[in-house]
mmCIF file of C-alpha atoms in Angstrom:
data_model
loop_
_atom_site.group_PDB
_atom_site.id
_atom_site.type_symbol
_atom_site.label_atom_id
_atom_site.label_comp_id
_atom_site.label_asym_id
_atom_site.label_seq_id
_atom_site.Cartn_x
_atom_site.Cartn_y
_atom_site.Cartn_z
ATOM 1 C CA MET A 403 -2.461 -9.718 76.355
ATOM 2 C CA LYS A 404 -5.448 -10.254 74.035
ATOM 3 C CA SER A 405 -3.306 -12.349 71.555
ATOM 4 C CA TRP A 406 -1.869 -14.403 74.556
ATOM 5 C CA LYS A 407 -5.527 -15.221 75.681
ATOM 6 C CA ASN A 408 -6.599 -16.207 72.200
ATOM 7 C CA ALA A 409 -3.656 -18.570 71.767
ATOM 8 C CA LEU A 410 -4.526 -20.039 75.228
ATOM 9 C CA ALA A 411 -8.149 -20.399 74.143
ATOM 10 C CA VAL A 412 -7.017 -22.262 70.985
ATOM 11 C CA VAL A 413 -4.952 -24.753 73.187
ATOM 12 C CA LEU A 414 -7.495 -25.339 75.660
ATOM 13 C CA ALA A 415 -10.080 -26.123 72.687
ATOM 14 C CA VAL A 416 -7.721 -28.551 71.349
ATOM 15 C CA LEU A 417 -6.634 -30.270 74.579
ATOM 16 C CA PRO A 418 -9.901 -32.284 75.091
ATOM 17 C CA VAL A 419 -9.728 -33.740 71.585
ATOM 18 C CA THR A 420 -6.221 -34.684 71.875
ATOM 19 C CA GLY A 421 -6.746 -36.260 75.145
ATOM 20 C CA ILE A 422 -9.632 -38.249 73.848
ATOM 21 C CA ALA A 423 -7.554 -39.471 70.902
ATOM 22 C CA ALA A 424 -4.674 -40.607 73.255
ATOM 23 C CA ASP A 425 -6.871 -42.499 75.403
ATOM 24 C CA PHE A 426 -8.786 -44.256 72.581
ATOM 25 C CA PRO A 427 -10.316 -46.886 73.417
ATOM 26 C CA SER A 428 -11.421 -46.126 76.736
ATOM 27 C CA LYS A 429 -14.502 -48.366 76.645
ATOM 28 C CA PRO A 430 -15.764 -51.422 74.739
ATOM 29 C CA VAL A 431 -15.753 -51.375 70.984
ATOM 30 C CA THR A 432 -18.646 -53.073 69.255
ATOM 31 C CA LEU A 433 -18.505 -54.878 65.891
ATOM 32 C CA VAL A 434 -21.912 -54.894 64.307
ATOM 33 C CA VAL A 435 -22.534 -57.976 62.101
ATOM 34 C CA PRO A 436 -25.277 -57.953 59.599
ATOM 35 C CA TYR A 437 -26.012 -61.541 59.689
ATOM 36 C CA PRO A 438 -27.129 -64.251 62.397
ATOM 37 C CA PRO A 439 -24.303 -66.199 64.112
ATOM 38 C CA GLY A 440 -22.582 -68.804 62.250
ATOM 39 C CA GLY A 441 -21.890 -67.468 58.952
ATOM 40 C CA ASN A 442 -18.865 -66.108 57.073
ATOM 41 C CA VAL A 443 -19.134 -62.515 58.445
ATOM 42 C CA ASP A 444 -19.739 -63.594 61.980
ATOM 43 C CA THR A 445 -16.882 -66.121 61.915
ATOM 44 C CA SER A 446 -14.480 -63.518 60.656
ATOM 45 C CA ALA A 447 -15.588 -61.102 63.410
ATOM 46 C CA ARG A 448 -15.053 -63.822 66.050
ATOM 47 C CA ILE A 449 -11.631 -64.671 64.686
ATOM 48 C CA ILE A 450 -10.272 -61.114 64.984
ATOM 49 C CA ALA A 451 -12.068 -59.918 68.178
ATOM 50 C CA PRO A 452 -10.005 -61.569 70.899
ATOM 51 C CA LYS A 453 -6.723 -60.608 69.443
ATOM 52 C CA MET A 454 -7.895 -56.881 68.818
ATOM 53 C CA GLU A 455 -9.008 -56.824 72.299
ATOM 54 C CA ALA A 456 -5.776 -57.830 73.661
ATOM 55 C CA ILE A 457 -4.092 -55.171 71.627
ATOM 56 C CA LEU A 458 -6.432 -52.322 72.285
ATOM 57 C CA GLY A 459 -6.848 -53.169 75.997
ATOM 58 C CA GLN A 460 -10.618 -52.823 75.871
ATOM 59 C CA PRO A 461 -13.388 -55.575 75.259
ATOM 60 C CA ILE A 462 -14.551 -56.057 71.577
ATOM 61 C CA VAL A 463 -18.163 -57.115 71.372
ATOM 62 C CA VAL A 464 -19.733 -59.015 68.454
ATOM 63 C CA GLU A 465 -23.281 -57.955 68.149
ATOM 64 C CA ASN A 466 -25.411 -59.584 65.521
ATOM 65 C CA ARG A 467 -28.222 -57.414 63.822
ATOM 66 C CA ALA A 468 -29.614 -59.423 60.858
ATOM 67 C CA GLY A 469 -32.294 -58.466 58.558
ATOM 68 C CA ALA A 470 -33.131 -56.569 55.402
ATOM 69 C CA GLY A 471 -30.222 -58.049 53.392
ATOM 70 C CA GLY A 472 -27.761 -56.571 56.041
ATOM 71 C CA MET A 473 -29.269 -53.049 55.897
ATOM 72 C CA ILE A 474 -30.594 -53.152 59.452
ATOM 73 C CA ALA A 475 -26.950 -53.293 60.721
ATOM 74 C CA ALA A 476 -25.528 -50.841 58.170
ATOM 75 C CA GLU A 477 -28.138 -48.207 59.072
ATOM 76 C CA TYR A 478 -27.582 -48.787 62.760
ATOM 77 C CA VAL A 479 -23.943 -48.104 62.454
ATOM 78 C CA LYS A 480 -24.581 -45.164 60.003
ATOM 79 C CA ASN A 481 -26.701 -43.584 62.677
ATOM 80 C CA SER A 482 -24.466 -44.320 65.579
ATOM 81 C CA ASP A 483 -22.001 -41.867 67.371
ATOM 82 C CA ALA A 484 -19.112 -41.238 65.113
ATOM 83 C CA ASP A 485 -16.623 -41.858 68.003
ATOM 84 C CA GLY A 486 -15.026 -45.239 66.724
ATOM 85 C CA TYR A 487 -16.668 -47.313 69.361
ATOM 86 C CA THR A 488 -19.362 -48.745 66.861
ATOM 87 C CA LEU A 489 -18.074 -50.327 63.770
ATOM 88 C CA PHE A 490 -19.668 -52.175 60.813
ATOM 89 C CA MET A 491 -18.342 -55.541 60.207
ATOM 90 C CA ALA A 492 -19.240 -55.379 56.467
ATOM 91 C CA ALA A 493 -19.374 -57.641 53.463
ATOM 92 C CA ASN A 494 -20.100 -56.980 49.762
ATOM 93 C CA GLY A 495 -23.932 -57.245 49.848
ATOM 94 C CA PRO A 496 -24.849 -55.223 52.849
ATOM 95 C CA LEU A 497 -22.389 -52.608 52.242
ATOM 96 C CA LEU A 498 -22.498 -52.044 48.521
ATOM 97 C CA PHE A 499 -25.530 -53.612 46.905
ATOM 98 C CA ALA A 500 -28.464 -54.115 49.296
ATOM 99 C CA PRO A 501 -29.908 -50.735 48.992
ATOM 100 C CA MET A 502 -29.972 -51.244 45.194
ATOM 101 C CA THR A 503 -31.467 -54.891 45.404
ATOM 102 C CA MET A 504 -33.848 -54.040 48.384
ATOM 103 C CA ASN A 505 -35.275 -51.013 46.312
ATOM 104 C CA ARG A 506 -33.922 -48.502 48.819
ATOM 105 C CA PRO A 507 -31.123 -46.752 47.033
ATOM 106 C CA ASP A 508 -31.261 -43.663 49.239
ATOM 107 C CA ALA A 509 -30.721 -45.770 52.498
ATOM 108 C CA TYR A 510 -27.086 -45.195 52.571
ATOM 109 C CA ASP A 511 -24.051 -44.462 50.399
ATOM 110 C CA TRP A 512 -20.814 -46.039 51.610
ATOM 111 C CA LYS A 513 -18.554 -43.527 50.134
ATOM 112 C CA THR A 514 -20.392 -40.739 52.089
ATOM 113 C CA ASP A 515 -21.843 -42.385 55.211
ATOM 114 C CA PHE A 516 -18.848 -44.488 56.306
ATOM 115 C CA ALA A 517 -15.152 -44.488 56.628
ATOM 116 C CA PRO A 518 -13.094 -47.393 55.717
ATOM 117 C CA VAL A 519 -10.986 -48.868 58.509
ATOM 118 C CA GLY A 520 -9.651 -51.928 57.006
ATOM 119 C CA SER A 521 -10.066 -55.283 55.299
ATOM 120 C CA VAL A 522 -10.380 -58.503 57.256
ATOM 121 C CA SER A 523 -10.620 -61.334 54.796
ATOM 122 C CA ILE A 524 -11.250 -62.306 51.230
ATOM 123 C CA THR A 525 -13.124 -65.806 50.608
ATOM 124 C CA PRO A 526 -14.081 -67.340 47.234
ATOM 125 C CA MET A 527 -17.320 -69.283 47.078
ATOM 126 C CA ALA A 528 -18.155 -72.756 46.077
ATOM 127 C CA LEU A 529 -21.084 -74.076 43.936
ATOM 128 C CA THR A 530 -22.249 -77.074 45.791
ATOM 129 C CA VAL A 531 -25.167 -79.455 45.380
ATOM 130 C CA ARG A 532 -26.415 -81.714 48.176
ATOM 131 C CA LYS A 533 -25.038 -85.239 47.673
ATOM 132 C CA ASP A 534 -28.226 -87.152 47.595
ATOM 133 C CA VAL A 535 -29.485 -85.053 44.569
ATOM 134 C CA GLY A 536 -27.044 -87.252 42.521
ATOM 135 C CA ILE A 537 -25.568 -84.523 40.319
ATOM 136 C CA THR A 538 -21.926 -84.288 39.853
ATOM 137 C CA ASP A 539 -20.977 -81.645 37.288
ATOM 138 C CA ILE A 540 -22.286 -78.150 36.500
ATOM 139 C CA ASP A 541 -23.544 -78.994 33.035
ATOM 140 C CA GLU A 542 -26.083 -81.518 34.555
ATOM 141 C CA LEU A 543 -27.077 -79.380 37.262
ATOM 142 C CA LEU A 544 -28.070 -76.388 34.837
ATOM 143 C CA ALA A 545 -29.833 -78.893 32.319
ATOM 144 C CA THR A 546 -31.850 -80.394 34.894
ATOM 145 C CA ALA A 547 -32.483 -77.797 37.564
ATOM 146 C CA GLY A 548 -35.545 -76.714 36.109
ATOM 147 C CA GLU A 549 -37.333 -80.053 35.447
ATOM 148 C CA LYS A 550 -36.537 -81.406 38.588
ATOM 149 C CA ASN A 551 -37.729 -78.184 40.423
ATOM 150 C CA LEU A 552 -34.400 -77.902 42.200
ATOM 151 C CA LEU A 553 -34.130 -74.704 44.370
ATOM 152 C CA MET A 554 -31.236 -72.672 44.870
ATOM 153 C CA ALA A 555 -30.271 -71.353 48.443
ATOM 154 C CA SER A 556 -29.301 -67.812 49.020
ATOM 155 C CA PRO A 557 -28.072 -65.974 52.182
ATOM 156 C CA GLY A 558 -29.950 -62.913 51.173
ATOM 157 C CA ALA A 559 -30.967 -60.485 48.460
ATOM 158 C CA GLY A 560 -28.051 -58.403 47.392
ATOM 159 C CA THR A 561 -25.392 -60.755 48.645
ATOM 160 C CA THR A 562 -22.386 -61.735 46.352
ATOM 161 C CA ASN A 563 -23.964 -65.293 46.605
ATOM 162 C CA HIS A 564 -27.242 -63.975 45.260
ATOM 163 C CA LEU A 565 -25.517 -61.794 42.448
ATOM 164 C CA ALA A 566 -23.395 -64.606 41.265
ATOM 165 C CA ALA A 567 -26.418 -66.949 41.297
ATOM 166 C CA GLU A 568 -28.301 -64.514 39.131
ATOM 167 C CA LYS A 569 -25.226 -64.195 36.848
ATOM 168 C CA LEU A 570 -25.208 -67.918 36.597
ATOM 169 C CA LYS A 571 -28.391 -68.206 35.669
ATOM 170 C CA ALA A 572 -28.526 -65.367 32.991
ATOM 171 C CA ASP A 573 -25.223 -66.663 31.459
ATOM 172 C CA SER A 574 -26.385 -70.255 31.349
ATOM 173 C CA GLY A 575 -30.011 -69.646 30.429
ATOM 174 C CA GLY A 576 -30.804 -71.975 33.468
ATOM 175 C CA ASP A 577 -34.296 -72.319 34.807
ATOM 176 C CA PHE A 578 -34.050 -72.407 38.624
ATOM 177 C CA ARG A 579 -35.569 -70.413 41.449
ATOM 178 C CA ILE A 580 -33.431 -68.685 44.163
ATOM 179 C CA VAL A 581 -34.696 -68.670 47.742
ATOM 180 C CA HIS A 582 -33.420 -66.114 50.014
ATOM 181 C CA TYR A 583 -32.742 -66.685 53.716
ATOM 182 C CA LYS A 584 -31.373 -64.388 56.373
ATOM 183 C CA GLY A 585 -27.726 -65.390 56.331
ATOM 184 C CA ASN A 586 -25.459 -68.139 55.569
ATOM 185 C CA ALA A 587 -26.242 -70.418 58.476
ATOM 186 C CA PRO A 588 -30.003 -70.659 57.778
ATOM 187 C CA ALA A 589 -29.343 -70.956 53.943
ATOM 188 C CA ILE A 590 -26.933 -73.842 54.404
ATOM 189 C CA ALA A 591 -29.560 -75.501 56.883
ATOM 190 C CA SER A 592 -32.124 -75.507 54.169
ATOM 191 C CA LEU A 593 -29.525 -77.010 51.772
ATOM 192 C CA ILE A 594 -28.403 -79.619 54.169
ATOM 193 C CA GLY A 595 -32.018 -80.159 55.453
ATOM 194 C CA GLY A 596 -33.361 -80.735 51.863
ATOM 195 C CA GLU A 597 -35.533 -77.579 51.439
ATOM 196 C CA THR A 598 -33.083 -76.506 48.674
ATOM 197 C CA ALA A 599 -30.844 -78.416 46.657
ATOM 198 C CA PHE A 600 -27.796 -76.248 45.705
ATOM 199 C CA SER A 601 -26.114 -72.902 46.362
ATOM 200 C CA PHE A 602 -23.190 -70.782 46.201
ATOM 201 C CA ASP A 603 -21.596 -70.509 49.642
ATOM 202 C CA GLN A 604 -18.401 -68.929 50.989
ATOM 203 C CA MET A 605 -15.609 -71.388 51.659
ATOM 204 C CA SER A 606 -15.357 -70.585 55.178
ATOM 205 C CA VAL A 607 -18.820 -72.029 55.729
ATOM 206 C CA ILE A 608 -19.454 -74.758 53.291
ATOM 207 C CA LEU A 609 -15.895 -76.410 53.474
ATOM 208 C CA PRO A 610 -16.905 -78.740 56.411
ATOM 209 C CA TYR A 611 -19.895 -79.956 54.796
ATOM 210 C CA ILE A 612 -17.953 -80.675 51.642
ATOM 211 C CA LYS A 613 -15.169 -82.654 53.686
ATOM 212 C CA ASP A 614 -18.110 -84.431 55.538
ATOM 213 C CA GLY A 615 -19.470 -85.578 51.993
ATOM 214 C CA ALA A 616 -22.937 -83.737 52.673
ATOM 215 C CA VAL A 617 -22.495 -81.665 49.559
ATOM 216 C CA VAL A 618 -20.791 -81.941 46.144
ATOM 217 C CA PRO A 619 -18.483 -79.006 45.030
ATOM 218 C CA LEU A 620 -18.989 -78.378 41.236
ATOM 219 C CA ALA A 621 -17.007 -75.315 40.881
ATOM 220 C CA VAL A 622 -15.289 -72.450 42.688
ATOM 221 C CA THR A 623 -15.749 -68.822 42.011
ATOM 222 C CA SER A 624 -12.052 -67.570 42.423
ATOM 223 C CA SER A 625 -9.965 -66.819 39.236
ATOM 224 C CA GLU A 626 -7.657 -69.603 40.407
ATOM 225 C CA ARG A 627 -8.300 -73.032 42.000
ATOM 226 C CA VAL A 628 -8.669 -73.115 45.710
ATOM 227 C CA PRO A 629 -5.808 -75.077 47.659
ATOM 228 C CA ALA A 630 -8.377 -76.698 49.846
ATOM 229 C CA LEU A 631 -10.192 -78.102 46.787
ATOM 230 C CA PRO A 632 -7.303 -78.603 44.153
ATOM 231 C CA ASP A 633 -9.531 -80.842 42.022
ATOM 232 C CA VAL A 634 -12.476 -78.657 41.659
ATOM 233 C CA PRO A 635 -12.493 -76.251 38.621
ATOM 234 C CA THR A 636 -13.123 -72.624 38.601
ATOM 235 C CA LEU A 637 -16.131 -71.334 36.885
ATOM 236 C CA LYS A 638 -14.077 -69.901 34.040
ATOM 237 C CA GLU A 639 -12.311 -73.380 33.556
ATOM 238 C CA THR A 640 -15.738 -74.930 32.774
ATOM 239 C CA GLY A 641 -15.556 -72.911 29.740
ATOM 240 C CA LYS A 642 -19.116 -71.550 30.001
ATOM 241 C CA PHE A 643 -18.544 -68.569 32.459
ATOM 242 C CA ASP A 644 -16.507 -65.536 32.333
ATOM 243 C CA PHE A 645 -16.789 -64.158 35.846
ATOM 244 C CA ALA A 646 -15.135 -64.694 39.129
ATOM 245 C CA ALA A 647 -16.589 -63.514 42.409
ATOM 246 C CA VAL A 648 -15.200 -63.335 45.938
ATOM 247 C CA THR A 649 -16.508 -61.998 49.125
ATOM 248 C CA PHE A 650 -14.787 -59.666 51.467
ATOM 249 C CA THR A 651 -15.268 -58.820 55.073
ATOM 250 C CA GLY A 652 -13.987 -55.389 56.439
ATOM 251 C CA LEU A 653 -14.441 -52.780 59.032
ATOM 252 C CA LEU A 654 -16.080 -49.421 58.575
ATOM 253 C CA ALA A 655 -16.836 -46.676 61.010
ATOM 254 C CA PRO A 656 -19.615 -44.095 60.757
ATOM 255 C CA ALA A 657 -18.658 -41.036 58.565
ATOM 256 C CA GLY A 658 -17.008 -38.338 60.735
ATOM 257 C CA THR A 659 -15.111 -40.618 63.073
ATOM 258 C CA PRO A 660 -11.854 -39.069 64.110
ATOM 259 C CA GLN A 661 -8.802 -40.177 62.172
ATOM 260 C CA GLU A 662 -7.005 -41.012 65.242
ATOM 261 C CA ALA A 663 -9.617 -43.480 66.243
ATOM 262 C CA ILE A 664 -9.649 -45.056 62.794
ATOM 263 C CA ASP A 665 -5.801 -45.322 62.825
ATOM 264 C CA ALA A 666 -5.836 -47.051 66.275
ATOM 265 C CA ILE A 667 -8.448 -49.540 65.053
ATOM 266 C CA SER A 668 -6.778 -50.104 61.676
ATOM 267 C CA ALA A 669 -3.376 -50.649 63.401
ATOM 268 C CA ALA A 670 -4.767 -53.144 65.941
ATOM 269 C CA LEU A 671 -6.558 -54.973 62.984
ATOM 270 C CA THR A 672 -3.403 -55.077 60.959
ATOM 271 C CA GLU A 673 -1.377 -56.701 63.793
ATOM 272 C CA THR A 674 -3.997 -59.055 64.512
ATOM 273 C CA LEU A 675 -4.211 -60.213 60.639
ATOM 274 C CA ASN A 676 -0.374 -60.387 60.556
ATOM 275 C CA GLY A 677 -0.335 -62.987 63.270
ATOM 276 C CA ASP A 678 0.558 -66.594 62.139
ATOM 277 C CA ASP A 679 -2.285 -68.092 64.222
ATOM 278 C CA VAL A 680 -4.823 -65.868 62.699
ATOM 279 C CA LYS A 681 -3.648 -66.438 59.069
ATOM 280 C CA LYS A 682 -3.941 -70.050 59.861
ATOM 281 C CA ARG A 683 -7.397 -69.828 61.146
ATOM 282 C CA PHE A 684 -8.574 -68.151 57.973
ATOM 283 C CA GLU A 685 -6.670 -70.431 55.703
ATOM 284 C CA ASP A 686 -8.216 -73.493 57.404
ATOM 285 C CA LEU A 687 -11.651 -71.861 56.497
ATOM 286 C CA GLY A 688 -10.746 -71.457 52.863
ATOM 287 C CA SER A 689 -10.348 -67.808 53.505
ATOM 288 C CA LEU A 690 -7.279 -65.201 53.179
ATOM 289 C CA ALA A 691 -6.451 -62.625 55.842
ATOM 290 C CA SER A 692 -6.107 -59.373 54.059
ATOM 291 C CA PRO A 693 -4.821 -56.540 55.902
ATOM 292 C CA MET A 694 -5.128 -53.166 54.072
ATOM 293 C CA THR A 695 -4.765 -49.517 55.340
ATOM 294 C CA PRO A 696 -8.000 -47.533 55.359
ATOM 295 C CA ALA A 697 -7.022 -45.815 51.924
ATOM 296 C CA GLU A 698 -6.254 -49.348 50.461
ATOM 297 C CA PHE A 699 -9.405 -50.713 51.498
ATOM 298 C CA GLY A 700 -11.346 -47.592 50.243
ATOM 299 C CA ALA A 701 -9.648 -48.329 46.845
ATOM 300 C CA PHE A 702 -10.484 -51.930 46.961
ATOM 301 C CA LEU A 703 -14.289 -51.170 47.868
ATOM 302 C CA THR A 704 -14.518 -48.787 44.898
ATOM 303 C CA GLU A 705 -13.064 -51.493 42.617
ATOM 304 C CA ILE A 706 -15.524 -54.129 43.677
ATOM 305 C CA ASP A 707 -18.295 -51.371 43.567
ATOM 306 C CA ASP A 708 -17.503 -50.693 39.800
ATOM 307 C CA THR A 709 -17.339 -54.263 38.840
ATOM 308 C CA TRP A 710 -20.523 -55.556 40.353
ATOM 309 C CA ARG A 711 -22.872 -52.736 40.159
ATOM 310 C CA PRO A 712 -23.682 -52.979 36.672
ATOM 311 C CA ILE A 713 -24.609 -56.488 37.349
ATOM 312 C CA VAL A 714 -26.984 -55.441 40.117
ATOM 313 C CA ALA A 715 -28.492 -53.021 37.772
ATOM 314 C CA GLU A 716 -29.103 -55.831 35.344
ATOM 315 C CA VAL A 717 -30.618 -58.148 38.031
ATOM 316 C CA ASN A 718 -33.083 -55.347 39.013
ATOM 317 C CA ALA A 719 -33.958 -54.770 35.467
ATOM 318 C CA ASN A 720 -34.805 -58.548 35.055
ATOM 319 C CA LYS A 721 -37.047 -58.764 38.098
#
């Protein structure tokens, strides 16, 4: 009798967890974006949200929590309930590098405070200069930026844009100042409006301005030329720089989130990203839809972290 009761107790203890997993999601899921509306990360979130919503049968809410290089959003998700209903729509800077560049290395550690769900997109950047500046190649830009007091726009300290700018500055011996803004949208507004003269920007946000002729592309940061800009060389092709830099967007949950919830979201995300219409939307923006399993995304993050962390340390040392 006692063993029967013990077995029943175990079954009853498991039932609520199994029931919750089977019903997931039973309420809206929030994607927390670390930047204001209009940038690469925000745009990526708004592309996938409607499709995932249809698959999961619950609203997918995009919530912007900008500030502190993306750390406000990261810490908000880190401290949220680990139930799968609050997810971090992350990018390189906020997830991997902001704690170092913002002098808060203990704020969070992506390896222990978050659980990878899946990659969303991969996007190269373009180095562009405002057309009325009158510069048409990278050599001229780097040679005259200092004497002309040309400012470089950045969407925030610790972003891939910022780190690529610091790498460009260090490798070229360039003399220019980097001005940080709170996201892609205000950084580009400063570029177009004349406050700054040049910038590294994700293809997904700068391509319309290139097509309109407002800015001139000097180089792209991918290892190969970008189909949308076939005549624009890579940084490596200029013969002066030996690095490539792309930005990713992806979903992570708070550490401790049930695997069943992670798997459900991952499956919906993969189905969304494999859709031809979603692929085309990313391609039109100069990005690439990049579905990955949670394990694959975790390995990808480790590779990015290992590659860029020494550069972050070098940037911090030279402050």
